[in-house]
XYZ file of C-alpha atoms in Angstrom:
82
model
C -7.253 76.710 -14.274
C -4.372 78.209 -15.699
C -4.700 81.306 -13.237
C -4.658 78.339 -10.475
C -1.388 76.960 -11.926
C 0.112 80.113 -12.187
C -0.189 81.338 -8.167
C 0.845 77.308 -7.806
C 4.191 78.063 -10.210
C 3.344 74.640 -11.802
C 2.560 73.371 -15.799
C -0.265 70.958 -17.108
C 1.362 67.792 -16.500
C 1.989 68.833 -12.641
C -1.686 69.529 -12.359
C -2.628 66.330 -14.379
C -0.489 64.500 -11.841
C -1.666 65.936 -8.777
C -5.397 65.629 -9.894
C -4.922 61.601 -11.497
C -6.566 63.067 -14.506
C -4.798 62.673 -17.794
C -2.362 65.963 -19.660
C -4.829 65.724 -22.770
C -8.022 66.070 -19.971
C -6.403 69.139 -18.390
C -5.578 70.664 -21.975
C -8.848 70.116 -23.061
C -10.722 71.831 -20.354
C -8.128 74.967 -20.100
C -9.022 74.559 -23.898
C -12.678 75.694 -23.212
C -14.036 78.636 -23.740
C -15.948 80.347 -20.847
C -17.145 77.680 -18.376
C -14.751 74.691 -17.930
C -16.119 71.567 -19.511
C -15.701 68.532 -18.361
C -17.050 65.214 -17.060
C -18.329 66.037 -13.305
C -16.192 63.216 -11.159
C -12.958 64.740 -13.383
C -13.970 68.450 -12.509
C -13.972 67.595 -9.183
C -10.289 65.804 -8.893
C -8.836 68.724 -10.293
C -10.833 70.674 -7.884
C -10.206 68.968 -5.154
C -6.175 68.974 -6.223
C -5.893 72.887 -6.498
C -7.761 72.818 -2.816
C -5.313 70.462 -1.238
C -2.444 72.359 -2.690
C -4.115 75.935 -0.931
C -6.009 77.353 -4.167
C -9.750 79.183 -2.862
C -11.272 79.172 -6.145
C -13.986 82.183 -5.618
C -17.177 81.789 -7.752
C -19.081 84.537 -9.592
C -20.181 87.321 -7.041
C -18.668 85.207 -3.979
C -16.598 86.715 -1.372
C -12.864 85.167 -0.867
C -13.371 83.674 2.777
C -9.898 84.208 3.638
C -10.096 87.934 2.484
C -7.698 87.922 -0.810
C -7.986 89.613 -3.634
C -8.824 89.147 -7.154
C -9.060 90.926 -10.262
C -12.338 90.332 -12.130
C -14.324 92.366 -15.082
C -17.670 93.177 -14.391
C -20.108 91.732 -16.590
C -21.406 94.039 -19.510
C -18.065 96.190 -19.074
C -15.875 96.274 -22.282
C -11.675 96.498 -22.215
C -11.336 100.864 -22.605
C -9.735 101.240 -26.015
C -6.034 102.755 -25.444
């Protein structure tokens, strides 16, 4: 989510607007660790917000439809100790 509002150049309260979900509600599910947790019909309006407003969110192992590009670490690779 917060890689979302960072292409969209907007903060948690934009994104709480735009979705009709509440600022705590969005700080509490960038707040998660790993998988963003959440009640379902919420996920979805903030979902559904970031779509409207021309965010692809691309899942695990799925190909960006329009072609972009990503950065992503593979799983079982470690950050290279500099």
């Amino acid at each position: 989510m917060r890689a979302a509002r960072a292409l969209l150049g907007i903060d948690q309260r934009q994104l709480a607007e735009m979705s009709g979900v509440s600022l705590p509600t969005i700080q509490r599910m960038e707040a998660s660790e790993g998988t963003v947790r959440g009640v379902v019909d919420t996920l979805i309006k903030v979902v559904e917000a970031l779509d409207r407003a021309g965010i692809e969110l691309i899942g695990e192992n799925a190909i960006s439809a329009g072609g972009g590009r990503g950065v992503r670490l593979r799983q079982g690779k470690a950050p290279q100790d500099t």
